[in-house]
Structures are given as C-alpha cells and as structure tokens.
PDB file of C-alpha atoms in Angstrom:
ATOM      1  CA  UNK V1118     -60.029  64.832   9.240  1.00 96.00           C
ATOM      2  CA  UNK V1119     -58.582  63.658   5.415  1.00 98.00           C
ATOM      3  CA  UNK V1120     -59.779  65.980   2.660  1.00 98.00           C
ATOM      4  CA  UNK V1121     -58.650  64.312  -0.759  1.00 98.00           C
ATOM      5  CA  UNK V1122     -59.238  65.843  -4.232  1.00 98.00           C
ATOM      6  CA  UNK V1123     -58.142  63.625  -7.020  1.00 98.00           C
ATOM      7  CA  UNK V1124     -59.354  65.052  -9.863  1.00 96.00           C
ATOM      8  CA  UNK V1125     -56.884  67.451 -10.323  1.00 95.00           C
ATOM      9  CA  UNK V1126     -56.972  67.919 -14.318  1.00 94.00           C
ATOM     10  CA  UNK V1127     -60.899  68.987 -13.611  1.00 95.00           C
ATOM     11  CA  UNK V1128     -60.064  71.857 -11.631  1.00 96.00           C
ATOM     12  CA  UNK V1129     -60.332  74.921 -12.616  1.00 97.00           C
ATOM     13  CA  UNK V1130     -57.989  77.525 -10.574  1.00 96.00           C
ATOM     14  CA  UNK V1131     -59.041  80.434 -12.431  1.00 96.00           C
ATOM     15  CA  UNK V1132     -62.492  80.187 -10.824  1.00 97.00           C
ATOM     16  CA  UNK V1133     -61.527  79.535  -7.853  1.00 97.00           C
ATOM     17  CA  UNK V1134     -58.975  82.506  -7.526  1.00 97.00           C
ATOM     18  CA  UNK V1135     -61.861  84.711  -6.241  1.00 97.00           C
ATOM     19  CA  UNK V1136     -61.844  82.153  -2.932  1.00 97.00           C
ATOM     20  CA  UNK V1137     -58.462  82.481  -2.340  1.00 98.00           C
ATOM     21  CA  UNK V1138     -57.000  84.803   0.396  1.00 97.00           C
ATOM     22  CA  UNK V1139     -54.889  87.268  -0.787  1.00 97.00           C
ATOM     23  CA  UNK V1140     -51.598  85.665   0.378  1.00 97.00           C
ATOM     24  CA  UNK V1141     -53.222  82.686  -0.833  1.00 97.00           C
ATOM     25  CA  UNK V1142     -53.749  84.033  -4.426  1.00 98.00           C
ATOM     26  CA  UNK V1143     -50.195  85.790  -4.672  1.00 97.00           C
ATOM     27  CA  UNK V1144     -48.264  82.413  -4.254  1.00 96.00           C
ATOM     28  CA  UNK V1145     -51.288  80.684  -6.352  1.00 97.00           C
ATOM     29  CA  UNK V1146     -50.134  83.158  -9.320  1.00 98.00           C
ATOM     30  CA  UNK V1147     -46.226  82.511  -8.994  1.00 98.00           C
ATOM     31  CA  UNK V1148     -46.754  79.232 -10.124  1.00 97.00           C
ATOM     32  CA  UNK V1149     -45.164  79.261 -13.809  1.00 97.00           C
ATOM     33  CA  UNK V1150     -47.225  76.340 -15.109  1.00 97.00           C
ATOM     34  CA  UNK V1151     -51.159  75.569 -14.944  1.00 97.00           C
ATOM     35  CA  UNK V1152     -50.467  72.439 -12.131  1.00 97.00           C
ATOM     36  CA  UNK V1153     -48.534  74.690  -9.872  1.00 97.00           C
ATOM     37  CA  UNK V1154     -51.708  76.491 -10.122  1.00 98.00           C
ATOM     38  CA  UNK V1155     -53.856  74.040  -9.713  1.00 98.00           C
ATOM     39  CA  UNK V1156     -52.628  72.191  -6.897  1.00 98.00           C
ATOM     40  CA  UNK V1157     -52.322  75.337  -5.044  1.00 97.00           C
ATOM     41  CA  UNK V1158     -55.245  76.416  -4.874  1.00 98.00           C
ATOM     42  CA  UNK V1159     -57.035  73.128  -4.877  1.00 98.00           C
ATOM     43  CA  UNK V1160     -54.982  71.857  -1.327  1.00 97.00           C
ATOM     44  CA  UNK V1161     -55.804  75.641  -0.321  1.00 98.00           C
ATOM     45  CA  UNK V1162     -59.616  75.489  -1.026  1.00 98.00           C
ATOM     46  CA  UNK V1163     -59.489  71.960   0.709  1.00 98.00           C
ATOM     47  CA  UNK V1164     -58.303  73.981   4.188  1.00 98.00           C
ATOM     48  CA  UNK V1165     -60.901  76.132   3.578  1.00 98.00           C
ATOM     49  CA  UNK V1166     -63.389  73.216   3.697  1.00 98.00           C
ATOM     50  CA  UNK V1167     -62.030  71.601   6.119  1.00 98.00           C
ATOM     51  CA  UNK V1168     -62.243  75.178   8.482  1.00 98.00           C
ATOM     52  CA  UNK V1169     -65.533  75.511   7.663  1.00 98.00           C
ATOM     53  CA  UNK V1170     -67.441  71.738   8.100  1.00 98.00           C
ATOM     54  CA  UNK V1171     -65.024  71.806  11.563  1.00 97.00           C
ATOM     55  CA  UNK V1172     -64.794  75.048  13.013  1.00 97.00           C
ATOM     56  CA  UNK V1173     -67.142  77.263  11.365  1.00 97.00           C
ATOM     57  CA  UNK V1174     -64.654  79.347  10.122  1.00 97.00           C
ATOM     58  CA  UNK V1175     -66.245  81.311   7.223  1.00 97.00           C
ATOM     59  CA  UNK V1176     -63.055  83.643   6.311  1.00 96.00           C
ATOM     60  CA  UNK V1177     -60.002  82.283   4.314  1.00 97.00           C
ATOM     61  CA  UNK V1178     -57.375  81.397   6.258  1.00 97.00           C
ATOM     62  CA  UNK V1179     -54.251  83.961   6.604  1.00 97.00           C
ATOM     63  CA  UNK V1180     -50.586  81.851   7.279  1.00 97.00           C
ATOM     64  CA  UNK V1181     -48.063  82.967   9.276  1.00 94.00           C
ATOM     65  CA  UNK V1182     -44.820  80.740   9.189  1.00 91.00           C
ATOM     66  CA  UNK V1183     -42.862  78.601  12.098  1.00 86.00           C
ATOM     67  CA  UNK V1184     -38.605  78.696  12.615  1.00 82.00           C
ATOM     68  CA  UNK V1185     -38.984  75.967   9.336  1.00 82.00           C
ATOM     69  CA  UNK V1186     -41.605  77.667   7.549  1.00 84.00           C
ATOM     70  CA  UNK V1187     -44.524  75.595   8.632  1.00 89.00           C
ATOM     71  CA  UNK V1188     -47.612  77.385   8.215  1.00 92.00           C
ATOM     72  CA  UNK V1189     -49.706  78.014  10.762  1.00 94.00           C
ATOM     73  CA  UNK V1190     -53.278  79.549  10.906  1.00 96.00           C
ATOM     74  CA  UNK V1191     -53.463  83.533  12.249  1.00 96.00           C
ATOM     75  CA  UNK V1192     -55.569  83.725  15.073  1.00 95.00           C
ATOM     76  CA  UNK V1193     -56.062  80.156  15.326  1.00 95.00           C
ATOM     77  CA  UNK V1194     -52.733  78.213  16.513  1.00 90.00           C
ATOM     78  CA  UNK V1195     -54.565  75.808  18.331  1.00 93.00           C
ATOM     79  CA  UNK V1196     -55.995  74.493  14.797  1.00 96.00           C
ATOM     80  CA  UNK V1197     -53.165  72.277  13.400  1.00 96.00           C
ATOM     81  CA  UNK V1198     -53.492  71.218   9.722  1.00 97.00           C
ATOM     82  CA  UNK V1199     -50.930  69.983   6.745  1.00 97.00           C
ATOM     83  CA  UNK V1200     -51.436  69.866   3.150  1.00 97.00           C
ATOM     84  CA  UNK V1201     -49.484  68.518   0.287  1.00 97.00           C
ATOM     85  CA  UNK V1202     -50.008  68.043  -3.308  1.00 97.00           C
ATOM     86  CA  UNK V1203     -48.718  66.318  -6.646  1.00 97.00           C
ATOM     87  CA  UNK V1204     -49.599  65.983  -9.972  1.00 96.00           C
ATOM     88  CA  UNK V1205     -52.690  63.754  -9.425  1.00 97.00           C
ATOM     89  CA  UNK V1206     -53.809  64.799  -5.961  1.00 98.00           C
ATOM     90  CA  UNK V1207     -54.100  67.644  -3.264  1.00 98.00           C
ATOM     91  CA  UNK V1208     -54.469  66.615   0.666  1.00 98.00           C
ATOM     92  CA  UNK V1209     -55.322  68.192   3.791  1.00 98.00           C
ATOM     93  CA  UNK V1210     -55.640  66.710   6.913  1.00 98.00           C
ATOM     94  CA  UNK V1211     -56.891  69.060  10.062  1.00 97.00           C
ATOM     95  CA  UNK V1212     -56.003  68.109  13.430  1.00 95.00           C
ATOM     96  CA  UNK V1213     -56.476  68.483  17.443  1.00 92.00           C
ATOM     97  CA  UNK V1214     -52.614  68.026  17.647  1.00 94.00           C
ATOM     98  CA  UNK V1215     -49.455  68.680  15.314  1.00 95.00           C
ATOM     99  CA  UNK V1216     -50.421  66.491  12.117  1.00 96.00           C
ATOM    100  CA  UNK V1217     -47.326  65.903   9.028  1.00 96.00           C
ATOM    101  CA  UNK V1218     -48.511  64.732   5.932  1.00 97.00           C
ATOM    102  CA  UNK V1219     -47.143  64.095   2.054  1.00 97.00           C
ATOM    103  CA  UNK V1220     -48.734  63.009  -1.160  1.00 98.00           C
ATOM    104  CA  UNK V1221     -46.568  61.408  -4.121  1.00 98.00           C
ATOM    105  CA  UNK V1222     -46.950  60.559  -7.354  1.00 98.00           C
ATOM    106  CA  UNK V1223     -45.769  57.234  -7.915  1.00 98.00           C
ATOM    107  CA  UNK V1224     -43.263  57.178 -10.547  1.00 96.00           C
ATOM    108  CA  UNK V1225     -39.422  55.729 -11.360  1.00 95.00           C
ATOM    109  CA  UNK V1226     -36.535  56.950  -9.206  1.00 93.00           C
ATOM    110  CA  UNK V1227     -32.662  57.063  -9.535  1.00 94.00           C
ATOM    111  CA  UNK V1228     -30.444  54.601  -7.356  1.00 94.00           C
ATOM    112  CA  UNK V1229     -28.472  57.320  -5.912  1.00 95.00           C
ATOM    113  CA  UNK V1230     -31.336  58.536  -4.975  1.00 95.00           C
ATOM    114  CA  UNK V1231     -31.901  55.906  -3.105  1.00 97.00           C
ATOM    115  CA  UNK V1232     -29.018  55.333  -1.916  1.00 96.00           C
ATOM    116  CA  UNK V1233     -28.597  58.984  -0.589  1.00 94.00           C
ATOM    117  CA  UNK V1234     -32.176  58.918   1.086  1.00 96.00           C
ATOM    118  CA  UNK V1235     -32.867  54.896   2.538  1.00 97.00           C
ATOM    119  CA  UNK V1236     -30.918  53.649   5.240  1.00 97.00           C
ATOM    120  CA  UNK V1237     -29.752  49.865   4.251  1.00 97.00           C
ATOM    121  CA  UNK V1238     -32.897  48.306   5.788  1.00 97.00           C
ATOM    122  CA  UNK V1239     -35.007  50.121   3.823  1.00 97.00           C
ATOM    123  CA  UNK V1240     -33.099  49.854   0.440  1.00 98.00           C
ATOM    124  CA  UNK V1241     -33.814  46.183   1.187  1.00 98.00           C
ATOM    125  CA  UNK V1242     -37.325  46.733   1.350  1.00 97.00           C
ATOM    126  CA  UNK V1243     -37.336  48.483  -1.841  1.00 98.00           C
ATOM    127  CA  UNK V1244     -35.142  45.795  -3.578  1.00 97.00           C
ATOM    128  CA  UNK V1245     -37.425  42.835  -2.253  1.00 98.00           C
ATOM    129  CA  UNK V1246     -40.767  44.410  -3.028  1.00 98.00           C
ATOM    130  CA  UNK V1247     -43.091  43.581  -6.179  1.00 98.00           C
ATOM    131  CA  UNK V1248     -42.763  46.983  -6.777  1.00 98.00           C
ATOM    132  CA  UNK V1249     -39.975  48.515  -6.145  1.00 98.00           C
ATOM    133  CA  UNK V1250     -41.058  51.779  -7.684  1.00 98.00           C
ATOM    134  CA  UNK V1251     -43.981  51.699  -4.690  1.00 98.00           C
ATOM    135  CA  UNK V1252     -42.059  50.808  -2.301  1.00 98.00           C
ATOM    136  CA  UNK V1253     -39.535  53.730  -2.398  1.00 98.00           C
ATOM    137  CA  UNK V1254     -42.429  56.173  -2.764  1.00 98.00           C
ATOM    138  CA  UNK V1255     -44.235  54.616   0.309  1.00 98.00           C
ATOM    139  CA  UNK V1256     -41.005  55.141   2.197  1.00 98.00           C
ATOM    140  CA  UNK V1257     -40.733  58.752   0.941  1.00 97.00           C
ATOM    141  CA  UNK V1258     -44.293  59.979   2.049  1.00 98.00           C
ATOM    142  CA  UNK V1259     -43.537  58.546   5.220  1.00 97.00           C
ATOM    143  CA  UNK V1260     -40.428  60.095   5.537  1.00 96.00           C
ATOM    144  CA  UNK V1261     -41.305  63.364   4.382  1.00 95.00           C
ATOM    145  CA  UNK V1262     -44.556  63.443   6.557  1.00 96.00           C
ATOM    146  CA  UNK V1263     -42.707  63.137   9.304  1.00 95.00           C
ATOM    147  CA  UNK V1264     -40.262  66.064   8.811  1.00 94.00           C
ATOM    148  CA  UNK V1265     -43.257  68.097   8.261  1.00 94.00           C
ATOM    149  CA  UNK V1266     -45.005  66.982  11.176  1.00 93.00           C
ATOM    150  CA  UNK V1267     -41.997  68.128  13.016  1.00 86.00           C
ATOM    151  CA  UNK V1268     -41.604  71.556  10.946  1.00 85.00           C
ATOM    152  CA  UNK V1269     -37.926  70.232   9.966  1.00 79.00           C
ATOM    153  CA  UNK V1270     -38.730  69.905   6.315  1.00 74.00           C
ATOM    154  CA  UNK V1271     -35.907  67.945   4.275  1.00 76.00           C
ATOM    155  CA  UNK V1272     -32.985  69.335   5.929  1.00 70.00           C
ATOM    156  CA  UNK V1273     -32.070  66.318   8.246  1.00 71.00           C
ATOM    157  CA  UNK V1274     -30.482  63.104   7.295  1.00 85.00           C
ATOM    158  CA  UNK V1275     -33.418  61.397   5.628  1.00 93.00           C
ATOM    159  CA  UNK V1276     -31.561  57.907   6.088  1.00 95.00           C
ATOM    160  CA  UNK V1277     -32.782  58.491  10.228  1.00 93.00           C
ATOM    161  CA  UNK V1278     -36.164  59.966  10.192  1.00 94.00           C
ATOM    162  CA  UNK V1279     -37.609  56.869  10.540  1.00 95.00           C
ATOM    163  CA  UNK V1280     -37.007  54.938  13.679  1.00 90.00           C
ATOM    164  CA  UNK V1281     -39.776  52.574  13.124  1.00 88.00           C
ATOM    165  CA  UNK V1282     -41.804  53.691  16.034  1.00 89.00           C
ATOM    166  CA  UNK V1283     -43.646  56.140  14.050  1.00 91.00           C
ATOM    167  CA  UNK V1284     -47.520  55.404  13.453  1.00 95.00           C
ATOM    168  CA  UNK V1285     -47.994  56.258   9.943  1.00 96.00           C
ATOM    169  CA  UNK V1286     -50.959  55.609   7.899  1.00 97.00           C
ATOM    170  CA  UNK V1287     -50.015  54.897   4.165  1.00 98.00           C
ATOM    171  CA  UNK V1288     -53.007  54.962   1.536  1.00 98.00           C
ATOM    172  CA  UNK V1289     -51.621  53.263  -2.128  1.00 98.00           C
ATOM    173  CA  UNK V1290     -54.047  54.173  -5.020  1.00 98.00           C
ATOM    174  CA  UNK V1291     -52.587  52.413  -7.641  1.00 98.00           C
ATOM    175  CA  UNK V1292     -55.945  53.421  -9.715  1.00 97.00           C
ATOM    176  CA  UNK V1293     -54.943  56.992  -9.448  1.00 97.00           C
ATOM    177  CA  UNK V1294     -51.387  56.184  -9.113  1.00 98.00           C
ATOM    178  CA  UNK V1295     -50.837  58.575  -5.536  1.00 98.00           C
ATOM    179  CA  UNK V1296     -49.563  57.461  -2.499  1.00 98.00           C
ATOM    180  CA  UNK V1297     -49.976  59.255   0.994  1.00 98.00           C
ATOM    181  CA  UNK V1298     -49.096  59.127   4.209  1.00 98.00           C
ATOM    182  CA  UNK V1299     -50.255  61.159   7.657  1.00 98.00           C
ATOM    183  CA  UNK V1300     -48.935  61.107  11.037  1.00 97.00           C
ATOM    184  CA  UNK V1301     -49.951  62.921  13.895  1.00 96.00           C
ATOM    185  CA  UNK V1302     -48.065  64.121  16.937  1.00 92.00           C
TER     186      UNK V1302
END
C-alpha cells in the first residue's frame, strides 16, 4: 500500500515527537533545520499508519539495518516497507515482498550531473522532452528506487541501474511539483 502526505509545511513535528519511537525521535532531533524534522517524522508516522490499518501493529516500529543500511522492522522481517521524503512530500509504501521507492522534488539540475548519472539513451530522453527538468527527475526516482529496492543505495554506477526491464510506477504531480516512483521485487 502508498501512504502519501503532501502537506508537509502543515505538519507539525513537535507534536508528533511524543509518537515517535525512541530511535525514531533521536534521528528526528539531529535534523539541523525544521524540514529535516518534518519529513522525518512525517514518512515515520506514515509507517506507523501503514503498520497499524495492515497488520495491527499498535507499537512504533524499532529498525534494525541491512549490509547497506536498509532498514528493516525488529521482529517483523517478513513486513517489507520503504519510505522517502523531500521538501514537498513524505512516502511509504508497505509490501508482501522487497519494495524500493524515492520521492523528488522537481527542480533544475546541472549537466554534469547529468552527464555523470544518465547513460546516453537517457540523456536523450531528457534533451527531447517538454520538460527536460521532469524528465531527469523521473529518471532519478526511478533510478534511485531501484537501488533501494535492492539495499545498494547510490554506490553503483547509476548510468546501469536501469536495464529497462524494471516495472516502475512513476506518479508526476506537477500541482505539488513531486515526482515518485515504486518498484517492487
């Protein structure tokens, strides 16, 4: 299941603090800045949702980390969930099976970027789209939710990770100007 909360700038991680395991809560407060804060806690609290409507699981969750650092639930490995966040949105998606997933902002981006992340078929999809800006962030979430679905995280050659045989849903909202993607294992 998809658990999206776009209204980011309405929530208010000081209340919501007392929800928060205490792992949770620690790496909510380590967060310089009030978004770091916020998105934290909101993806977080989302989990906890999702745990709850699915699983009846009343307690917040505890992580305990993967060979990458992908989180994974104590006591419950058999529940597989992701969760990402950005400036105007915080996701979680819950899953059966192994489930990668990435929200973006979309927003400008540097050629070499680019050029040191897209293989040439893809920087030709970026060049020939409407919006080029879109595109590249399209190709990103998908990119990046597939290294997470893995556990790999950005440490490969991101000009590979996508062979093309991937099923990856991609949801534009140009309204609230996010893009994300999910794949599942």
């Amino acid at each position: 299941m998809v658990y999206l909360n776009d209204h980011i700038a309405d929530f208010d991680w000081e209340k919501a603090l007392p929800l928060l395991s205490e792992q949770r809560r620690e790496q909510t407060l380590k967060f310089k800045y009030e978004l770091g804060r916020k998105t934290c806690a909101g993806a977080y609290l989302l989990l906890c949702e999702a745990l709850r409507k699915e699983y009846g699981i009343m307690e917040p969750p505890v992580f305990e980390y993967g060979e990458h650092g992908k989180p994974y639930i104590v006591g419950h490995p058999d529940i597989h969930f992701n969760i990402s966040h950005c400036k105007e949105a915080v996701l979680c998606v819950t899953s059966p099976r192994p489930v990668g997933v990435d929200v973006e902002s979309i927003r400008s981006f540097k050629d070499s970027l680019v050029e040191y992340t897209m293989n040439p078929q893809e920087i030709a999809q970026i060049e020939q789209a409407t919006r080029p800006d879109v595109e590249f962030i399209r190709l990103w979430t998908m990119k990046e939710a597939v290294l997470k679905l893995t556990g790999e995280g950005i440490s490969k050659d991101l000009k590979t990770v996508l062979t093309g045989k991937e099923q990856v849903q991609t949801i534009v909202n140009m309204e609230k100007n996010y893009i994300y993607s999910i794949i599942y294992g």
